[in-house]
Amino acid sequence: MWLTVASASVWLLAFAAGLRREPVLRCAFAAAAGAWLAGAALQPAHDGCFLPSPGGSQKRWVRARVLDASAGESALYRVRADAWVEEGGRLRRSCGALLVTISGLEHEPMPGESVRLHASLRRPRNFANPGAYDHETALARRGVWMTAFASAMDVEPLAPPPPSGALWIATARARLRSLIDRSLPARRAALMRALILGEAAAVPPPLREAIARAGLVHLLSVSGLHVGLVWGAAFLLVRALASRSERLLLAIDVRALAASVALIPAGAYGVLAGSSLPTERTVAMTVLSVVAMAVSREVAILRLLVLAAAVLSLVHPGSPGDVSFQLSFGSVLALGLGAELAERRRRRRPQQTPHRVREYLVAAFVASSAAVAGTAPLVALYFQWVTPIGLLTNPLLVPLCGAPATVLGLGAAAVALASDTAAAELFRVAGWPLELLASASEIVAALPFASFRVPMPSLLELALAYGLLALPWIRRRRRAAAAALLLLLAVDVGAWLYERCADPTLRLRFLDVGQGDAIVVELPRGGVLLVDAGGFRMSSFDPGERVVAPYLWSRKVLRLQAIAATHGDWDHQGGLHFVAREFRPRALWTSDAADEVGRLGRLEHIVRQGGGIVRRAGAGEVLWRRDDTVIECVHPGAASTLSGNDASLVLRLRIGRIGVLLTGDVEEPAERQLLHRGFGRVAVLKVAHHGSLTSSSAAFVNAAAPSVAVISVGGGNPFGMPRAEVLARYRRRGTRVLRTDVDGAVLVESDGEGVRTRAFADSQSSFCRMAGVC
């Protein structure tokens, strides 16, 4: 239904703006048809193949044939493979591909290699929160419907890879990677691998962040610049050679011949560099341009862009949903439209002799401005960054550093076919502009206002932003369109200002962070508190960065009133470190238990660096008060000797007649102290320790008797939480139990008189997601 609504809305907007309605309507219905085809292609097959049940994992022996592999962090390889699951002495084909992360391998898995591995198989699962990244769909676009983790000890080689084109490409990439690493220092080698092989993950995170803040992150992905350089160099070489033959000049169009032959090295490089979507977009547009040249037709760049998008959408169903697809096509579209505006400006000026340097600077600034403006809303949506410094760094540093390093690196890769020694020398020369690029990026990124965080726009706000950017191309009723867009934007801003600064409602969002806790508390009339932020001790995945922060940005939160670390277990405090750096809380609340002070030392240091204070709270202390809303510490007591989970900070929130108790991971000994001390009336209870049997004793549940109990727990966790006995205790009291593994993020709202709850799993309407109010 939402496709019909979107198509009708586009048609009405076109009518209001005075655009030709037939082409716009055709585009709208083409987009709707493409979305339908993509949705159909992203459904898993169920023709007797193996697929784990949702929310659980199944330990199995699997025979896998490698399709492709990539190196991750900490000596991990992520391998995509065709898989056959062993069941009862027979092999059963998996539904779609398997993505398995393998640690400790001594060599890179090669395409076609067959292995047998023992692993827990599970279906990909999103973190069910507003503003969350759609991990399931991203994997489905690659044909992956099953994931697993294994160590090298769980992997048995079965057969070496047979000769194939994919094996040759993988071998060539490995050889170039080794040559680059031997020829350059580590930092320059990482940048060269990103430029030439498309291995952006090789760049250390601090350097990658500096380059992103300098507005140059596009240099770390193989895109139009790289493929265009290969095609252009090959075109010039072939045309020069062919022009020497008088017979060829008389017989055929040498320009068309050179353009066609140049496609071979350009396509080969695109395959060698990993065939990313931006690379395939450039190759597709180049092929279409050559075809147009061959038939002596001049085709506008926007038509080439549309044709290339259509081709890639058919080859890779669902690819328009990829971030790289949207940014790649968005930047080229913006460049094309910017060039059109520049051409209009040039035609309106009186004829005069052009000044080459000035014309270059103007053209470079216009191109940079168009690309930055055209992709800024998408960058804000996906990365919550705006980099105005890119208006200066792109016209200056790309030709000074990026282009020379790319040309020399590509030349070295070509020379490597004949001589490793000569290629190594060229790589060393190319390392100097890369070092300049890295140093300049670090300096620029440190400048004030070079880049800054912005809230995540909703899809409605995204549409408004692009509507405003499109105003120069609207020929009729432009003022009416501008007024309508600005009015809608003003209403949207006003609604958010009211919610952030004047709304008297207390909101608690219990986020889904897997096996951990994370609670966002939006206080009445301003101020946001975060209690814990999840964490995985043995994983590089940071839920603070990947789950909690995106949610806060989606709620237009840029700074926190306070964060509370209930205790030092990593599944509670691990994600707080990133949040503390990015959101600079004014205060950190922790338990005053001696053991916790040591475990939270690093977090305390980060908070103090950001200008916040550390407050170690004990029972009876009021931590925050405004009007009829109070946040109070009720555990541990000042003289408490409890440690570990029982030393958790327990907070009681009161608004009017409603009480909320956030219990951390306290177990039965701490619950006895709470019962002895008393904690008042409870309407909402955060169930302690993820629903473990060591907590939620019968006496405590009977005394609390909440109307709503929320359990933060990971789906399919190996601890069997929440335990059935604990669930039964709450249900016998008539308590409504909500779980983040089943219900997703849980929203609890109160005006001081009653409580309203909403689970994310029950509020995923299309309009809800589009408007950004889920």
PDB file of N, CA, C and O in Angstrom, residues 130-131 213 379-385 452-458 461 496 500 520 528 544-560 578-579 581-583 772:
ATOM      1  N   PRO A 130      14.021   1.424  16.922  1.00  0.00           N
ATOM      2  CA  PRO A 130      13.851   2.512  15.954  1.00  0.00           C
ATOM      3  C   PRO A 130      15.216   3.052  15.524  1.00  0.00           C
ATOM      4  O   PRO A 130      16.129   3.187  16.335  1.00  0.00           O
ATOM      5  N   GLY A 131      15.349   3.329  14.242  1.00  0.00           N
ATOM      6  CA  GLY A 131      16.600   3.876  13.724  1.00  0.00           C
ATOM      7  C   GLY A 131      17.683   2.852  13.523  1.00  0.00           C
ATOM      8  O   GLY A 131      18.820   3.209  13.190  1.00  0.00           O
ATOM      9  N   ARG A 213      36.084  12.724   8.421  1.00  0.00           N
ATOM     10  CA  ARG A 213      35.791  14.066   8.932  1.00  0.00           C
ATOM     11  C   ARG A 213      36.352  15.152   8.015  1.00  0.00           C
ATOM     12  O   ARG A 213      35.889  16.291   8.050  1.00  0.00           O
ATOM     13  N   VAL A 379      24.110  11.196   3.926  1.00  0.00           N
ATOM     14  CA  VAL A 379      25.184  11.018   4.903  1.00  0.00           C
ATOM     15  C   VAL A 379      24.646  11.249   6.315  1.00  0.00           C
ATOM     16  O   VAL A 379      24.991  10.531   7.259  1.00  0.00           O
ATOM     17  N   ALA A 380      23.784  12.254   6.471  1.00  0.00           N
ATOM     18  CA  ALA A 380      23.173  12.503   7.777  1.00  0.00           C
ATOM     19  C   ALA A 380      22.300  11.325   8.203  1.00  0.00           C
ATOM     20  O   ALA A 380      22.273  10.941   9.374  1.00  0.00           O
ATOM     21  N   LEU A 381      21.589  10.727   7.251  1.00  0.00           N
ATOM     22  CA  LEU A 381      20.707   9.606   7.565  1.00  0.00           C
ATOM     23  C   LEU A 381      21.500   8.389   8.018  1.00  0.00           C
ATOM     24  O   LEU A 381      21.152   7.752   9.019  1.00  0.00           O
ATOM     25  N   TYR A 382      22.569   8.057   7.292  1.00  0.00           N
ATOM     26  CA  TYR A 382      23.279   6.814   7.562  1.00  0.00           C
ATOM     27  C   TYR A 382      24.448   6.965   8.534  1.00  0.00           C
ATOM     28  O   TYR A 382      24.795   6.010   9.234  1.00  0.00           O
ATOM     29  N   PHE A 383      25.063   8.148   8.576  1.00  0.00           N
ATOM     30  CA  PHE A 383      26.273   8.297   9.386  1.00  0.00           C
ATOM     31  C   PHE A 383      26.191   9.425  10.400  1.00  0.00           C
ATOM     32  O   PHE A 383      27.089   9.575  11.229  1.00  0.00           O
ATOM     33  N   GLN A 384      25.151  10.257  10.342  1.00  0.00           N
ATOM     34  CA  GLN A 384      24.950  11.358  11.279  1.00  0.00           C
ATOM     35  C   GLN A 384      26.133  12.331  11.281  1.00  0.00           C
ATOM     36  O   GLN A 384      26.570  12.813  12.332  1.00  0.00           O
ATOM     37  N   TRP A 385      26.701  12.569  10.101  1.00  0.00           N
ATOM     38  CA  TRP A 385      27.806  13.511   9.945  1.00  0.00           C
ATOM     39  C   TRP A 385      27.444  14.552   8.901  1.00  0.00           C
ATOM     40  O   TRP A 385      26.751  14.266   7.921  1.00  0.00           O
ATOM     41  N   PHE A 452      30.704  17.924  11.898  1.00  0.00           N
ATOM     42  CA  PHE A 452      29.985  17.861  13.168  1.00  0.00           C
ATOM     43  C   PHE A 452      28.846  16.867  13.062  1.00  0.00           C
ATOM     44  O   PHE A 452      28.344  16.576  11.978  1.00  0.00           O
ATOM     45  N   ARG A 453      28.494  16.352  14.229  1.00  0.00           N
ATOM     46  CA  ARG A 453      27.387  15.409  14.324  1.00  0.00           C
ATOM     47  C   ARG A 453      26.065  16.126  14.130  1.00  0.00           C
ATOM     48  O   ARG A 453      25.894  17.282  14.541  1.00  0.00           O
ATOM     49  N   VAL A 454      25.131  15.417  13.516  1.00  0.00           N
ATOM     50  CA  VAL A 454      23.777  15.950  13.348  1.00  0.00           C
ATOM     51  C   VAL A 454      22.787  14.853  13.725  1.00  0.00           C
ATOM     52  O   VAL A 454      23.118  13.663  13.678  1.00  0.00           O
ATOM     53  N   PRO A 455      21.584  15.222  14.114  1.00  0.00           N
ATOM     54  CA  PRO A 455      20.576  14.184  14.395  1.00  0.00           C
ATOM     55  C   PRO A 455      20.237  13.410  13.130  1.00  0.00           C
ATOM     56  O   PRO A 455      20.396  13.899  12.015  1.00  0.00           O
ATOM     57  N   MET A 456      19.754  12.190  13.315  1.00  0.00           N
ATOM     58  CA  MET A 456      19.336  11.371  12.180  1.00  0.00           C
ATOM     59  C   MET A 456      17.998  11.862  11.649  1.00  0.00           C
ATOM     60  O   MET A 456      17.017  11.912  12.389  1.00  0.00           O
ATOM     61  N   PRO A 457      17.920  12.232  10.356  1.00  0.00           N
ATOM     62  CA  PRO A 457      16.631  12.667   9.822  1.00  0.00           C
ATOM     63  C   PRO A 457      15.697  11.478   9.604  1.00  0.00           C
ATOM     64  O   PRO A 457      16.143  10.369   9.288  1.00  0.00           O
ATOM     65  N   SER A 458      14.425  11.703   9.774  1.00  0.00           N
ATOM     66  CA  SER A 458      13.438  10.692   9.397  1.00  0.00           C
ATOM     67  C   SER A 458      13.304  10.708   7.877  1.00  0.00           C
ATOM     68  O   SER A 458      13.807  11.613   7.190  1.00  0.00           O
ATOM     69  N   GLU A 461      11.737  13.891   6.793  1.00  0.00           N
ATOM     70  CA  GLU A 461      12.685  15.016   6.779  1.00  0.00           C
ATOM     71  C   GLU A 461      13.660  14.899   5.613  1.00  0.00           C
ATOM     72  O   GLU A 461      14.077  15.906   5.025  1.00  0.00           O
ATOM     73  N   TRP A 496       9.391  18.503  17.167  1.00  0.00           N
ATOM     74  CA  TRP A 496      10.552  17.972  17.876  1.00  0.00           C
ATOM     75  C   TRP A 496      10.971  18.879  19.036  1.00  0.00           C
ATOM     76  O   TRP A 496      11.371  18.391  20.101  1.00  0.00           O
ATOM     77  N   ARG A 500      11.282  17.603  22.818  1.00  0.00           N
ATOM     78  CA  ARG A 500      12.568  17.627  23.490  1.00  0.00           C
ATOM     79  C   ARG A 500      12.587  18.562  24.697  1.00  0.00           C
ATOM     80  O   ARG A 500      13.342  18.344  25.641  1.00  0.00           O
ATOM     81  N   VAL A 520      16.991   4.082  27.703  1.00  0.00           N
ATOM     82  CA  VAL A 520      17.015   5.521  27.455  1.00  0.00           C
ATOM     83  C   VAL A 520      15.826   6.137  28.174  1.00  0.00           C
ATOM     84  O   VAL A 520      14.677   5.748  27.931  1.00  0.00           O
ATOM     85  N   VAL A 528      17.933  13.931  28.961  1.00  0.00           N
ATOM     86  CA  VAL A 528      17.900  12.514  28.603  1.00  0.00           C
ATOM     87  C   VAL A 528      18.952  11.783  29.423  1.00  0.00           C
ATOM     88  O   VAL A 528      20.101  12.222  29.512  1.00  0.00           O
ATOM     89  N   GLY A 544      27.076   0.268  21.792  1.00  0.00           N
ATOM     90  CA  GLY A 544      26.964   1.700  22.047  1.00  0.00           C
ATOM     91  C   GLY A 544      27.043   2.491  20.762  1.00  0.00           C
ATOM     92  O   GLY A 544      26.272   3.427  20.537  1.00  0.00           O
ATOM     93  N   GLU A 545      27.977   2.097  19.874  1.00  0.00           N
ATOM     94  CA  GLU A 545      28.153   2.783  18.595  1.00  0.00           C
ATOM     95  C   GLU A 545      27.113   2.375  17.577  1.00  0.00           C
ATOM     96  O   GLU A 545      26.596   3.212  16.828  1.00  0.00           O
ATOM     97  N   ARG A 546      26.777   1.083  17.525  1.00  0.00           N
ATOM     98  CA  ARG A 546      25.958   0.559  16.431  1.00  0.00           C
ATOM     99  C   ARG A 546      24.471   0.503  16.756  1.00  0.00           C
ATOM    100  O   ARG A 546      23.659   0.372  15.836  1.00  0.00           O
ATOM    101  N   VAL A 547      24.102   0.576  18.033  1.00  0.00           N
ATOM    102  CA  VAL A 547      22.688   0.433  18.409  1.00  0.00           C
ATOM    103  C   VAL A 547      22.192   1.644  19.202  1.00  0.00           C
ATOM    104  O   VAL A 547      21.233   2.309  18.812  1.00  0.00           O
ATOM    105  N   VAL A 548      22.865   1.935  20.330  1.00  0.00           N
ATOM    106  CA  VAL A 548      22.359   2.974  21.236  1.00  0.00           C
ATOM    107  C   VAL A 548      22.498   4.361  20.610  1.00  0.00           C
ATOM    108  O   VAL A 548      21.544   5.153  20.609  1.00  0.00           O
ATOM    109  N   ALA A 549      23.687   4.672  20.083  1.00  0.00           N
ATOM    110  CA  ALA A 549      23.896   6.009  19.511  1.00  0.00           C
ATOM    111  C   ALA A 549      22.950   6.292  18.342  1.00  0.00           C
ATOM    112  O   ALA A 549      22.350   7.387  18.293  1.00  0.00           O
ATOM    113  N   PRO A 550      22.770   5.375  17.371  1.00  0.00           N
ATOM    114  CA  PRO A 550      21.802   5.669  16.312  1.00  0.00           C
ATOM    115  C   PRO A 550      20.392   5.948  16.842  1.00  0.00           C
ATOM    116  O   PRO A 550      19.677   6.790  16.293  1.00  0.00           O
ATOM    117  N   TYR A 551      19.994   5.213  17.890  1.00  0.00           N
ATOM    118  CA  TYR A 551      18.668   5.489  18.447  1.00  0.00           C
ATOM    119  C   TYR A 551      18.609   6.902  19.026  1.00  0.00           C
ATOM    120  O   TYR A 551      17.642   7.644  18.806  1.00  0.00           O
ATOM    121  N   LEU A 552      19.649   7.284  19.774  1.00  0.00           N
ATOM    122  CA  LEU A 552      19.664   8.638  20.353  1.00  0.00           C
ATOM    123  C   LEU A 552      19.640   9.695  19.263  1.00  0.00           C
ATOM    124  O   LEU A 552      18.922  10.699  19.365  1.00  0.00           O
ATOM    125  N   TRP A 553      20.413   9.494  18.198  1.00  0.00           N
ATOM    126  CA  TRP A 553      20.410  10.462  17.100  1.00  0.00           C
ATOM    127  C   TRP A 553      19.050  10.502  16.409  1.00  0.00           C
ATOM    128  O   TRP A 553      18.615  11.562  15.960  1.00  0.00           O
ATOM    129  N   SER A 554      18.379   9.348  16.316  1.00  0.00           N
ATOM    130  CA  SER A 554      17.053   9.339  15.697  1.00  0.00           C
ATOM    131  C   SER A 554      16.045  10.098  16.551  1.00  0.00           C
ATOM    132  O   SER A 554      15.027  10.568  16.036  1.00  0.00           O
ATOM    133  N   ARG A 555      16.330  10.222  17.841  1.00  0.00           N
ATOM    134  CA  ARG A 555      15.466  10.990  18.742  1.00  0.00           C
ATOM    135  C   ARG A 555      15.943  12.434  18.889  1.00  0.00           C
ATOM    136  O   ARG A 555      15.510  13.143  19.782  1.00  0.00           O
ATOM    137  N   LYS A 556      16.866  12.859  18.013  1.00  0.00           N
ATOM    138  CA  LYS A 556      17.382  14.231  17.985  1.00  0.00           C
ATOM    139  C   LYS A 556      18.129  14.588  19.278  1.00  0.00           C
ATOM    140  O   LYS A 556      18.128  15.744  19.716  1.00  0.00           O
ATOM    141  N   VAL A 557      18.782  13.596  19.868  1.00  0.00           N
ATOM    142  CA  VAL A 557      19.572  13.818  21.085  1.00  0.00           C
ATOM    143  C   VAL A 557      21.037  13.951  20.683  1.00  0.00           C
ATOM    144  O   VAL A 557      21.589  13.075  20.006  1.00  0.00           O
ATOM    145  N   LEU A 558      21.672  15.050  21.093  1.00  0.00           N
ATOM    146  CA  LEU A 558      23.090  15.260  20.813  1.00  0.00           C
ATOM    147  C   LEU A 558      23.932  15.326  22.086  1.00  0.00           C
ATOM    148  O   LEU A 558      25.160  15.227  22.015  1.00  0.00           O
ATOM    149  N   ARG A 559      23.281  15.530  23.234  1.00  0.00           N
ATOM    150  CA  ARG A 559      24.013  15.517  24.504  1.00  0.00           C
ATOM    151  C   ARG A 559      23.126  14.915  25.581  1.00  0.00           C
ATOM    152  O   ARG A 559      21.893  15.106  25.579  1.00  0.00           O
ATOM    153  N   LEU A 560      23.738  14.197  26.520  1.00  0.00           N
ATOM    154  CA  LEU A 560      23.006  13.524  27.580  1.00  0.00           C
ATOM    155  C   LEU A 560      23.129  14.295  28.888  1.00  0.00           C
ATOM    156  O   LEU A 560      24.189  14.848  29.213  1.00  0.00           O
ATOM    157  N   PHE A 578      31.716   4.482  24.045  1.00  0.00           N
ATOM    158  CA  PHE A 578      31.471   5.263  22.823  1.00  0.00           C
ATOM    159  C   PHE A 578      30.449   6.357  23.093  1.00  0.00           C
ATOM    160  O   PHE A 578      30.628   7.505  22.664  1.00  0.00           O
ATOM    161  N   VAL A 579      29.384   6.031  23.787  1.00  0.00           N
ATOM    162  CA  VAL A 579      28.335   7.019  24.069  1.00  0.00           C
ATOM    163  C   VAL A 579      28.905   8.182  24.877  1.00  0.00           C
ATOM    164  O   VAL A 579      28.592   9.353  24.608  1.00  0.00           O
ATOM    165  N   ARG A 581      31.946   9.331  24.847  1.00  0.00           N
ATOM    166  CA  ARG A 581      32.783  10.180  23.993  1.00  0.00           C
ATOM    167  C   ARG A 581      31.932  11.057  23.078  1.00  0.00           C
ATOM    168  O   ARG A 581      32.240  12.233  22.865  1.00  0.00           O
ATOM    169  N   GLU A 582      30.863  10.500  22.502  1.00  0.00           N
ATOM    170  CA  GLU A 582      30.086  11.218  21.500  1.00  0.00           C
ATOM    171  C   GLU A 582      29.042  12.155  22.086  1.00  0.00           C
ATOM    172  O   GLU A 582      28.741  13.194  21.490  1.00  0.00           O
ATOM    173  N   PHE A 583      28.471  11.813  23.245  1.00  0.00           N
ATOM    174  CA  PHE A 583      27.351  12.586  23.774  1.00  0.00           C
ATOM    175  C   PHE A 583      27.730  13.407  25.006  1.00  0.00           C
ATOM    176  O   PHE A 583      26.871  14.065  25.571  1.00  0.00           O
ATOM    177  N   GLY A 772       9.206   8.528  11.066  1.00  0.00           N
ATOM    178  CA  GLY A 772      10.234   8.521  12.093  1.00  0.00           C
ATOM    179  C   GLY A 772       9.687   8.619  13.495  1.00  0.00           C
ATOM    180  O   GLY A 772      10.321   9.188  14.379  1.00  0.00           O
TER     181      GLY A 772
END
